[in-house]
C-alpha atoms as an extended CHARMM CRD file, in Angstrom:
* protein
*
       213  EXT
         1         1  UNK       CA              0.0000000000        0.0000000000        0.0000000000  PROA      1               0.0000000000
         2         2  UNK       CA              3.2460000000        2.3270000000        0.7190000000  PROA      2               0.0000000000
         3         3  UNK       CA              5.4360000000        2.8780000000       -2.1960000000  PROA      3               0.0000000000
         4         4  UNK       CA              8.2680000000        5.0090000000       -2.9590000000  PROA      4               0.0000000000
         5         5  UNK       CA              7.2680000000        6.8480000000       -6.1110000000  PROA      5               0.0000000000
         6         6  UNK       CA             10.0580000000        4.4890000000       -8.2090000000  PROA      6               0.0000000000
         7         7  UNK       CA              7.6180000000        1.4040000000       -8.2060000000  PROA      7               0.0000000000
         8         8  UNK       CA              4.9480000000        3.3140000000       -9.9870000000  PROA      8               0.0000000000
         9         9  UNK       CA              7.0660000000        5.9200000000      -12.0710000000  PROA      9               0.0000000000
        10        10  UNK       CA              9.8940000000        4.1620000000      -12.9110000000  PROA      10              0.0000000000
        11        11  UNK       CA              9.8220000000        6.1300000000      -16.1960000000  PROA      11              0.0000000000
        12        12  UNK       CA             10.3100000000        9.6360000000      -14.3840000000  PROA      12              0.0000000000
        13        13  UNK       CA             13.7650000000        9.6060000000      -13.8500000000  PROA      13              0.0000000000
        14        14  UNK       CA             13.5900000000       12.8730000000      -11.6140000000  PROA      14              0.0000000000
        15        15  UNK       CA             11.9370000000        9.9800000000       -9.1560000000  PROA      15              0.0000000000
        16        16  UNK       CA             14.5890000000        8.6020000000       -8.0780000000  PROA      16              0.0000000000
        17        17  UNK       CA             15.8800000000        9.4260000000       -4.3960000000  PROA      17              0.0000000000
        18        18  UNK       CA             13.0340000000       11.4830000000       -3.5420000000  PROA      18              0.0000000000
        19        19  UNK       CA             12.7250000000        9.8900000000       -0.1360000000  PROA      19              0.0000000000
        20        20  UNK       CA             10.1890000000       12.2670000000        1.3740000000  PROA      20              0.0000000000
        21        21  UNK       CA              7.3590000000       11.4550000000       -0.9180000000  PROA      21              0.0000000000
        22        22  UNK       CA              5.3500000000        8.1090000000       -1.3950000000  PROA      22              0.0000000000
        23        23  UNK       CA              2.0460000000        7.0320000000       -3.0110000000  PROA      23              0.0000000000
        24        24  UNK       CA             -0.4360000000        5.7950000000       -0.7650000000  PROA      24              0.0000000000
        25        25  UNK       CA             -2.4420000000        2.9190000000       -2.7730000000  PROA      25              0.0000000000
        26        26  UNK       CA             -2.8110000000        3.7410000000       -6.3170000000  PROA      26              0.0000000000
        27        27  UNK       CA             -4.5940000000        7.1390000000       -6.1400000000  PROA      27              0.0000000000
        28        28  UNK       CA             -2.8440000000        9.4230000000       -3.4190000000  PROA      28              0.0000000000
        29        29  UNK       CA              0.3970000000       10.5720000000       -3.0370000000  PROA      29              0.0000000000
        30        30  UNK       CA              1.5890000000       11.7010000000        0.2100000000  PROA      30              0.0000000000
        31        31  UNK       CA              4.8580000000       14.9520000000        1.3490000000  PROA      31              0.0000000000
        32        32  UNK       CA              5.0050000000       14.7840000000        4.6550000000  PROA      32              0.0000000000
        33        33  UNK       CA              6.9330000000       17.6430000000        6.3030000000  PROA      33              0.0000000000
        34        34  UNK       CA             10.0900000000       16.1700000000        7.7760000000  PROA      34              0.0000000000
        35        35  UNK       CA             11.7920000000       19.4600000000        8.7880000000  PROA      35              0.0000000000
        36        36  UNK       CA             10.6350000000       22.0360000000       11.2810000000  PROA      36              0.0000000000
        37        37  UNK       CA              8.5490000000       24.8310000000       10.3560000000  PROA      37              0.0000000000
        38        38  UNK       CA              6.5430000000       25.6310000000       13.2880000000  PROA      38              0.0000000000
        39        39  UNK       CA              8.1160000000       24.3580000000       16.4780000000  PROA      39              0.0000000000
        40        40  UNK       CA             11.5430000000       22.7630000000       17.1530000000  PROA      40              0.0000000000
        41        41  UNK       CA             13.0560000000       20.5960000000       20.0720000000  PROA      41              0.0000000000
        42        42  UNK       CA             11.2900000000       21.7120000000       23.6730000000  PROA      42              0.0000000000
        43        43  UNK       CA              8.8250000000       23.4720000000       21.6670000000  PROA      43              0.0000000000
        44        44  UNK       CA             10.8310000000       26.2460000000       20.8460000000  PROA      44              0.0000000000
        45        45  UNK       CA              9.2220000000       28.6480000000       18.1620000000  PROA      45              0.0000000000
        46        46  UNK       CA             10.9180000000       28.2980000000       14.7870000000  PROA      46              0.0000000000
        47        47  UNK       CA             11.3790000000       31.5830000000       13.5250000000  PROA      47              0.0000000000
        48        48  UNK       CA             11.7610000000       32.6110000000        9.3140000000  PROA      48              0.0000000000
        49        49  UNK       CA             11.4920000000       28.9720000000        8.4450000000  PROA      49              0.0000000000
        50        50  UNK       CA              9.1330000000       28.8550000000        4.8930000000  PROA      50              0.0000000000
        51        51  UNK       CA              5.8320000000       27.3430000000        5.2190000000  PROA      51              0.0000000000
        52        52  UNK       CA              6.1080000000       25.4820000000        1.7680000000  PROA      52              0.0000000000
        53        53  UNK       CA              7.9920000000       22.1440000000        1.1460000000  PROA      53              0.0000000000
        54        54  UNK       CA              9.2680000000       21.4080000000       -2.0730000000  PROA      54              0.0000000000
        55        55  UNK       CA              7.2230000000       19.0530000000       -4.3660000000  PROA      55              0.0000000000
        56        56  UNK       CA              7.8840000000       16.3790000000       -6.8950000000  PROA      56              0.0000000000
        57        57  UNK       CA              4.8150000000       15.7220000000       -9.8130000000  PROA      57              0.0000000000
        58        58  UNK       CA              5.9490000000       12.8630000000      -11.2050000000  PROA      58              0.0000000000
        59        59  UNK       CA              5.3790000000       13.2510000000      -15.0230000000  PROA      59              0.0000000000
        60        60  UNK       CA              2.8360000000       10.8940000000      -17.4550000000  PROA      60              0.0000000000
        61        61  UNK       CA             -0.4960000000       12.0930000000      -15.3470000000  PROA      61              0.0000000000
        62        62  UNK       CA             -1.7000000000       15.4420000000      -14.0770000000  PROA      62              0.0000000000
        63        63  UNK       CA             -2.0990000000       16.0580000000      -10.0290000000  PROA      63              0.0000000000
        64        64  UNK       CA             -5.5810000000       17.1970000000       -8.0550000000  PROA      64              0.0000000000
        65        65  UNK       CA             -4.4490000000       18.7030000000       -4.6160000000  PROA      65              0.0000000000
        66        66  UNK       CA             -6.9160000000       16.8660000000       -2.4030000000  PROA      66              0.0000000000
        67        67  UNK       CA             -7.8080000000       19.9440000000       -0.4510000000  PROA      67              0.0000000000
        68        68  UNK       CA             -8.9630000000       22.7670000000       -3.0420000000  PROA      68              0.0000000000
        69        69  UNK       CA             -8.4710000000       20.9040000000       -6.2400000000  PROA      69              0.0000000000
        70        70  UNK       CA             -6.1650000000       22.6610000000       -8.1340000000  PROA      70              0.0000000000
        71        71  UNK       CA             -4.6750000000       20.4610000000      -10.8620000000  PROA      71              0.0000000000
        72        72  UNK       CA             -1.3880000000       20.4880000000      -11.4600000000  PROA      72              0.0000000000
        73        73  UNK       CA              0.5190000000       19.2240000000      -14.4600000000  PROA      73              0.0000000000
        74        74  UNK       CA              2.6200000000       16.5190000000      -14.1760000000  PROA      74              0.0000000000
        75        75  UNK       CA              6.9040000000       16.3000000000      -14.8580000000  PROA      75              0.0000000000
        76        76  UNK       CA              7.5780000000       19.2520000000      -12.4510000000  PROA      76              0.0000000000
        77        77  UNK       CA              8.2840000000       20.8990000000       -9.2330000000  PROA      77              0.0000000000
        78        78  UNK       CA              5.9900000000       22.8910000000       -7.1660000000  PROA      78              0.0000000000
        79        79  UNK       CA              6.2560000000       24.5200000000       -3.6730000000  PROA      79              0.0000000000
        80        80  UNK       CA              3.2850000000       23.5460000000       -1.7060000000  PROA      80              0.0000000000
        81        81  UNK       CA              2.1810000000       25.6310000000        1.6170000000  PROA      81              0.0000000000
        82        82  UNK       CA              2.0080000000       23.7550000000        4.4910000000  PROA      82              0.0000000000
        83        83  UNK       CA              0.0620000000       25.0160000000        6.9380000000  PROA      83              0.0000000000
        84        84  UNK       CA              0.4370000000       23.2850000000       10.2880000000  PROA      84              0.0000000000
        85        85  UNK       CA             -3.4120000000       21.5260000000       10.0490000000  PROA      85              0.0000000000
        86        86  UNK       CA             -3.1300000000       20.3280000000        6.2190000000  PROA      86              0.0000000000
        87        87  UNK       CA             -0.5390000000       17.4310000000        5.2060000000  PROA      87              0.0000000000
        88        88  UNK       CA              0.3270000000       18.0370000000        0.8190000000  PROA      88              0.0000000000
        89        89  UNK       CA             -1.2240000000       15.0980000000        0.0270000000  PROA      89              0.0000000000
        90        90  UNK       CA             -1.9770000000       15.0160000000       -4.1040000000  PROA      90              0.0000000000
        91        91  UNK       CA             -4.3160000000       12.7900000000       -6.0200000000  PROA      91              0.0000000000
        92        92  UNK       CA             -3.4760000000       11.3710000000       -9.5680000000  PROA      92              0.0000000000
        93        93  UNK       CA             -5.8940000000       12.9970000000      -11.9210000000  PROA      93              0.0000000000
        94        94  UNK       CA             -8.9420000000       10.5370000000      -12.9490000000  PROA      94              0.0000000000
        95        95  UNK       CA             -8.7010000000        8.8400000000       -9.6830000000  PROA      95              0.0000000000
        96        96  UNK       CA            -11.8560000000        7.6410000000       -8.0760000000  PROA      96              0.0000000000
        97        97  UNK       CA            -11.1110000000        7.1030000000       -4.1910000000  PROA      97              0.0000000000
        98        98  UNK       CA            -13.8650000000        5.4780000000       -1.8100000000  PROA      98              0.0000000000
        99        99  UNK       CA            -13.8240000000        6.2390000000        1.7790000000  PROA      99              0.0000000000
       100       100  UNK       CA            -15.0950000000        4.9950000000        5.0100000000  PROA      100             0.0000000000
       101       101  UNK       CA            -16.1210000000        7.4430000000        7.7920000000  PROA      101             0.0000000000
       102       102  UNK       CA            -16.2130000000        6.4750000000       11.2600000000  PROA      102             0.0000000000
       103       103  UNK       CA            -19.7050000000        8.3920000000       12.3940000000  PROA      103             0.0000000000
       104       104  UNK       CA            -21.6350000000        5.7980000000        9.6570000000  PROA      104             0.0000000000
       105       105  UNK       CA            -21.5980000000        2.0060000000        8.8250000000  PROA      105             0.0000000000
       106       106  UNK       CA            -21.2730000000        0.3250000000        5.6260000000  PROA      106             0.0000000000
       107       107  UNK       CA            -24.8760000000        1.8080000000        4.8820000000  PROA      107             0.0000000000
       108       108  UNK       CA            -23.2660000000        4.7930000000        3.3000000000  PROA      108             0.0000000000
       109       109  UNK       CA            -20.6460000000        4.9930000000        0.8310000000  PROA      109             0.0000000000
       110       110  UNK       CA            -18.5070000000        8.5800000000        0.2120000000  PROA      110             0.0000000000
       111       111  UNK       CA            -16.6610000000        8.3860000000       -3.1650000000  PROA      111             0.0000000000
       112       112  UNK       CA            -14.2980000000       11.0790000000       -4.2050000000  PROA      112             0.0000000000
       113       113  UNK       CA            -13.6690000000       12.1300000000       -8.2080000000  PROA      113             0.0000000000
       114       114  UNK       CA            -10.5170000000       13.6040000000       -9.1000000000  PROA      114             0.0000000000
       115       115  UNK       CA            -11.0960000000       14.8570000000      -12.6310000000  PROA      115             0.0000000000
       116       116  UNK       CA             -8.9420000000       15.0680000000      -15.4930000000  PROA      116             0.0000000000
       117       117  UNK       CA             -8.9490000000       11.8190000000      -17.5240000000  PROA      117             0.0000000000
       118       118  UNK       CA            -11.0950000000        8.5840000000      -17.3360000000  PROA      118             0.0000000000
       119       119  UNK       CA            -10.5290000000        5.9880000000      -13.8410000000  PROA      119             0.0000000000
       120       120  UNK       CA            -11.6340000000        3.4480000000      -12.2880000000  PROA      120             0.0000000000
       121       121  UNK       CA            -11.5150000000        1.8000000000       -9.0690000000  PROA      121             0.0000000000
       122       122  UNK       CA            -12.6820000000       -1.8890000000       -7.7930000000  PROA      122             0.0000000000
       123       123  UNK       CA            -14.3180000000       -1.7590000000       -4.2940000000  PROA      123             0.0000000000
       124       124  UNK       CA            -13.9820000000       -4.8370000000       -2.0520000000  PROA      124             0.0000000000
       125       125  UNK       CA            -16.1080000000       -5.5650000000        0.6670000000  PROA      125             0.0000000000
       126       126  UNK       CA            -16.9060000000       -8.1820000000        3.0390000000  PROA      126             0.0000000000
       127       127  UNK       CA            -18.2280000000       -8.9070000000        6.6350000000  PROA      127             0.0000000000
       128       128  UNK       CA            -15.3250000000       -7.3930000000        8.5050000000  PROA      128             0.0000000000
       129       129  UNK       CA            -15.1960000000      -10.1960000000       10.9450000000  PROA      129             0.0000000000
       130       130  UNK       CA            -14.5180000000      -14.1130000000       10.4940000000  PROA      130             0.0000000000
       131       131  UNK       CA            -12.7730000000      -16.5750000000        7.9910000000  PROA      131             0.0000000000
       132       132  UNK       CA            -15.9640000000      -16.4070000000        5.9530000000  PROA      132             0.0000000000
       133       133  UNK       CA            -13.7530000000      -14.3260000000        2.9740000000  PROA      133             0.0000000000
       134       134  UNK       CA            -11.4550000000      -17.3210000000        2.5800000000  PROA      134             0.0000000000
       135       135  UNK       CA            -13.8770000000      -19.2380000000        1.0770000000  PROA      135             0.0000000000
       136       136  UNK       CA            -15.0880000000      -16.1750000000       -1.0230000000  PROA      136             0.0000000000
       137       137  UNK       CA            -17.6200000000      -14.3520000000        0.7030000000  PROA      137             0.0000000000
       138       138  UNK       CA            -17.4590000000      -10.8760000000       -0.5740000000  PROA      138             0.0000000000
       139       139  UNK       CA            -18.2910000000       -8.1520000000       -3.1760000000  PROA      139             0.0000000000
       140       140  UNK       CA            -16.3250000000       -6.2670000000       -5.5920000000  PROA      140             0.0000000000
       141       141  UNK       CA            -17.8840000000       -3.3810000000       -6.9390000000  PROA      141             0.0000000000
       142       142  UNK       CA            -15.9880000000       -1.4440000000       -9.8660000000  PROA      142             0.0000000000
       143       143  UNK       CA            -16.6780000000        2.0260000000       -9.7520000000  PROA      143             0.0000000000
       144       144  UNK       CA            -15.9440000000        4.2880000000      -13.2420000000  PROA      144             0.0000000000
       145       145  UNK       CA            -15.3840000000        8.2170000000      -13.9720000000  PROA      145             0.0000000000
       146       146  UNK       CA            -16.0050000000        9.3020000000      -17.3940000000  PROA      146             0.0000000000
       147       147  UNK       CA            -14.2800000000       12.4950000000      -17.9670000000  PROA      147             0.0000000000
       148       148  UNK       CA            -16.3970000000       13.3580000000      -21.2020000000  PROA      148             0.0000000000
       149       149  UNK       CA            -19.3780000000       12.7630000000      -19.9830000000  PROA      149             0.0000000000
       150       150  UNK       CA            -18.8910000000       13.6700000000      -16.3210000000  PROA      150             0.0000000000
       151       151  UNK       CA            -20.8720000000       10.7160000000      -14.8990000000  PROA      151             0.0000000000
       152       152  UNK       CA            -19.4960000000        7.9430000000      -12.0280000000  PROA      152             0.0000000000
       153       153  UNK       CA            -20.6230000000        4.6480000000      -13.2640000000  PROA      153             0.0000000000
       154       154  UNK       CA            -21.4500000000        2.5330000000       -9.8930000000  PROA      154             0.0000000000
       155       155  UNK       CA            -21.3140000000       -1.1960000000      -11.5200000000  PROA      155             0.0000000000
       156       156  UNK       CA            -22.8140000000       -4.4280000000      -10.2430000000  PROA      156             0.0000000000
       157       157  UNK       CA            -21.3820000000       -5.9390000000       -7.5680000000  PROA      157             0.0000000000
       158       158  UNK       CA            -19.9280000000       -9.1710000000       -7.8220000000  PROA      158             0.0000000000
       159       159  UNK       CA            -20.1150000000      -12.3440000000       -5.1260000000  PROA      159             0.0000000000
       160       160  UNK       CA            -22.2770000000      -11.5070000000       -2.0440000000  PROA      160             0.0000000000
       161       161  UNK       CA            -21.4040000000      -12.0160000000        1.8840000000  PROA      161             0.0000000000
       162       162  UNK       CA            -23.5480000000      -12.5040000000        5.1880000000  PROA      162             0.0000000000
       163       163  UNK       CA            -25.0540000000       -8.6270000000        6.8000000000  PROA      163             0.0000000000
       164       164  UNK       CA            -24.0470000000       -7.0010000000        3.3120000000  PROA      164             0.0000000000
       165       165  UNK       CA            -26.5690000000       -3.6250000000        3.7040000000  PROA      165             0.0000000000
       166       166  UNK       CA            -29.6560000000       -3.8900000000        2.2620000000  PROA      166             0.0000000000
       167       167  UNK       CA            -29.5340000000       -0.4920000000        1.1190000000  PROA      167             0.0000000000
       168       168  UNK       CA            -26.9980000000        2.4320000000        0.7590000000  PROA      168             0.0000000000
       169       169  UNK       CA            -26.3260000000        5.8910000000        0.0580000000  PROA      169             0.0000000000
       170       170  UNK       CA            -23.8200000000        6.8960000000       -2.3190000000  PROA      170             0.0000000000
       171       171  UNK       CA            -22.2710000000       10.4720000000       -1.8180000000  PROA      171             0.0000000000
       172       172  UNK       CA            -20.3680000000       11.2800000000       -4.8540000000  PROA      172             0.0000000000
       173       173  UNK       CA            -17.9360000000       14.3480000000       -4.5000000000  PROA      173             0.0000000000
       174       174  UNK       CA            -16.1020000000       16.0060000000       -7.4050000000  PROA      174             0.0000000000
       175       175  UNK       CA            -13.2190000000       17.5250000000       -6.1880000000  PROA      175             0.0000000000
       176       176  UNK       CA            -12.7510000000       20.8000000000       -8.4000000000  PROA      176             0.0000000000
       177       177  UNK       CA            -11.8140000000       24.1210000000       -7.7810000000  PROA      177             0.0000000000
       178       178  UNK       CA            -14.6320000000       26.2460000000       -5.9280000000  PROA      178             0.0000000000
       179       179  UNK       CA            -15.8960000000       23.0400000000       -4.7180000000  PROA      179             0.0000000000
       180       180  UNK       CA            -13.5650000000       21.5320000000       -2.8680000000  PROA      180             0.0000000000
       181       181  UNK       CA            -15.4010000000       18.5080000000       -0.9580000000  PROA      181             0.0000000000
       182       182  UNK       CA            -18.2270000000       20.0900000000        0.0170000000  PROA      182             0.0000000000
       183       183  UNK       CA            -21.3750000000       19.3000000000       -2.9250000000  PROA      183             0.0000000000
       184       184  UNK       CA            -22.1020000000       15.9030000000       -3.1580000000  PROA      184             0.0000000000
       185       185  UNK       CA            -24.5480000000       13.7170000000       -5.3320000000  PROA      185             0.0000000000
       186       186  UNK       CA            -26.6620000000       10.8720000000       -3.2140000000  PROA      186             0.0000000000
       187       187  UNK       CA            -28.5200000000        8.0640000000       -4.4730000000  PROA      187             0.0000000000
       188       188  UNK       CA            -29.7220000000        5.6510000000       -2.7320000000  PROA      188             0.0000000000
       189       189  UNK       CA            -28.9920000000        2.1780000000       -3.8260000000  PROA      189             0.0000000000
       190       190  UNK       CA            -31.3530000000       -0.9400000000       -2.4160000000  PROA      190             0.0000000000
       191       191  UNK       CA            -29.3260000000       -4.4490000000       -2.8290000000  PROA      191             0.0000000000
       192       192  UNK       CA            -32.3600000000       -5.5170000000       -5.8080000000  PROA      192             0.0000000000
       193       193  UNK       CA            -31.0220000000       -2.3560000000       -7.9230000000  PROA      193             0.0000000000
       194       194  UNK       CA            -27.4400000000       -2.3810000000       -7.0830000000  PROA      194             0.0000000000
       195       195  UNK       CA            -27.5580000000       -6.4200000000       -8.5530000000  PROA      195             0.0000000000
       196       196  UNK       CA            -30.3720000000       -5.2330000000      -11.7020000000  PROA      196             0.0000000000
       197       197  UNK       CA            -28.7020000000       -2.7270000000      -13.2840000000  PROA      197             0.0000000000
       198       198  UNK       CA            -25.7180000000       -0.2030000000      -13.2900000000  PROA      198             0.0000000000
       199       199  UNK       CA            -26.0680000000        2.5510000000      -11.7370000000  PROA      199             0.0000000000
       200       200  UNK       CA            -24.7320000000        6.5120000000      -13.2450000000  PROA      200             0.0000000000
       201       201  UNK       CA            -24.3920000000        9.6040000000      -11.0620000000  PROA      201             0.0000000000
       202       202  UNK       CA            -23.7300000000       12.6160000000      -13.1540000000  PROA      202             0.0000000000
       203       203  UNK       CA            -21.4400000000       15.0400000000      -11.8860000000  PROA      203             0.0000000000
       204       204  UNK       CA            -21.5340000000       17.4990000000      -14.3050000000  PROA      204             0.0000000000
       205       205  UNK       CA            -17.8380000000       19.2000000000      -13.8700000000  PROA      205             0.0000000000
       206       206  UNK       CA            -17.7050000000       22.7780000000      -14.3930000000  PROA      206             0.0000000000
       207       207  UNK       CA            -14.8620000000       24.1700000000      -16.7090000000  PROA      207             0.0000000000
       208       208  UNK       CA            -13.0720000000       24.7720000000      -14.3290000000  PROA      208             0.0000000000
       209       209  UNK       CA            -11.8320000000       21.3200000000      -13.8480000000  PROA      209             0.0000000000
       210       210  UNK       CA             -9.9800000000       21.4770000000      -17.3900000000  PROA      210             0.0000000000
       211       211  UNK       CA             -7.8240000000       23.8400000000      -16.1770000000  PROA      211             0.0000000000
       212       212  UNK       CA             -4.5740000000       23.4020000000      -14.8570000000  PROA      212             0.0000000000
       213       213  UNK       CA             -1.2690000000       25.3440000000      -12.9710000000  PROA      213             0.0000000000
């Protein structure tokens, strides 16, 4: 799941020993601060120190900063600010990341969209607890972004496993410019139309989305 950026741009040869970077799964890439920029040892104020950290966009794929979305191409260098409550954390453009929040159960699904090309993502999903997966008790649900038309394709999922909900809500977030994470697109899903038919949430990007820094 951690991977220095090498394993998935071994093309880039401006990759290699950047040591302060890594991709988290396939979609996110993570720059943790490693120096001080706020406070050093005993909690000393650090005084004059920039609050940016150099950046590394590995080339062959544009970059959505996961906070405001501002897409950056690819094959360059960037100084990100780093303000002391936000980790630079970049997603590869066309990525379609589902996430889990701790307030809700499995009844409700948040997906994010990071636009700028077509992706796809297969979601697992199984009981949680037990052996039951080893004999294949589960689902895997592909989900699709289609950059043309702007729509999140929720497919059929595939194999089945004891408690699976019986219905869910799907909040669909593109992450754009002016939008940031906070509009949304629910639709609730029972488990008879989730296994009938695909399902397609439009998103409808705004123009903004096709531009990049």
């Amino acid at each position: 799941m951690f991977r220095p950026l090498a394993f998935d741009f071994g093309h880039d040869p401006q990759v290699t020993g950047v040591e302060d970077q890594f991709m988290l799964g396939p979609a996110l890439m993570a720059c943790p601060v490693t120096r001080p920029q706020w406070f050093g040892l005993d909690a000393v104020p650090v005084r004059d120190a920039p609050q940016t950290r150099g950046v590394l966009l590995p080339s062959g794929t544009d970059w959505v900063d996961v906070w405001d979305g501002t897409r950056h191409e690819g094959g360059r260098r960037i100084e990100a600010p780093t303000p002391v409550e936000k980790l630079p954390v970049y997603a590869r453009a066309g990525s379609v990341v589902p996430c889990a929040r701790p307030d809700v159960g499995p009844e409700e699904l948040d997906v994010l969209v990071f636009p700028g090309a077509d992706g796809s993502f297969v979601l697992y999903e199984d009981e949680g607890d037990g052996w039951d997966y080893e004999q294949g008790a589960g689902t895997r649900t592909e989900l699709r972004w289609d950059e043309a038309d702007g729509t999140l394709t929720v497919g059929r999922p595939v194999g089945d496993y004891p408690g699976r909900p019986v219905r869910r809500v799907v909040r669909a977030r593109l992450v754009e410019p002016g939008r940031g994470w906070a509009e949304a697109s629910a639709l609730w899903l029972t488990a008879e139309q989730q296994q009938r038919q695909e399902l397609r949430i439009p998103l409808r990007p705004s123009r903004s989305s096709s531009r990049r820094s």
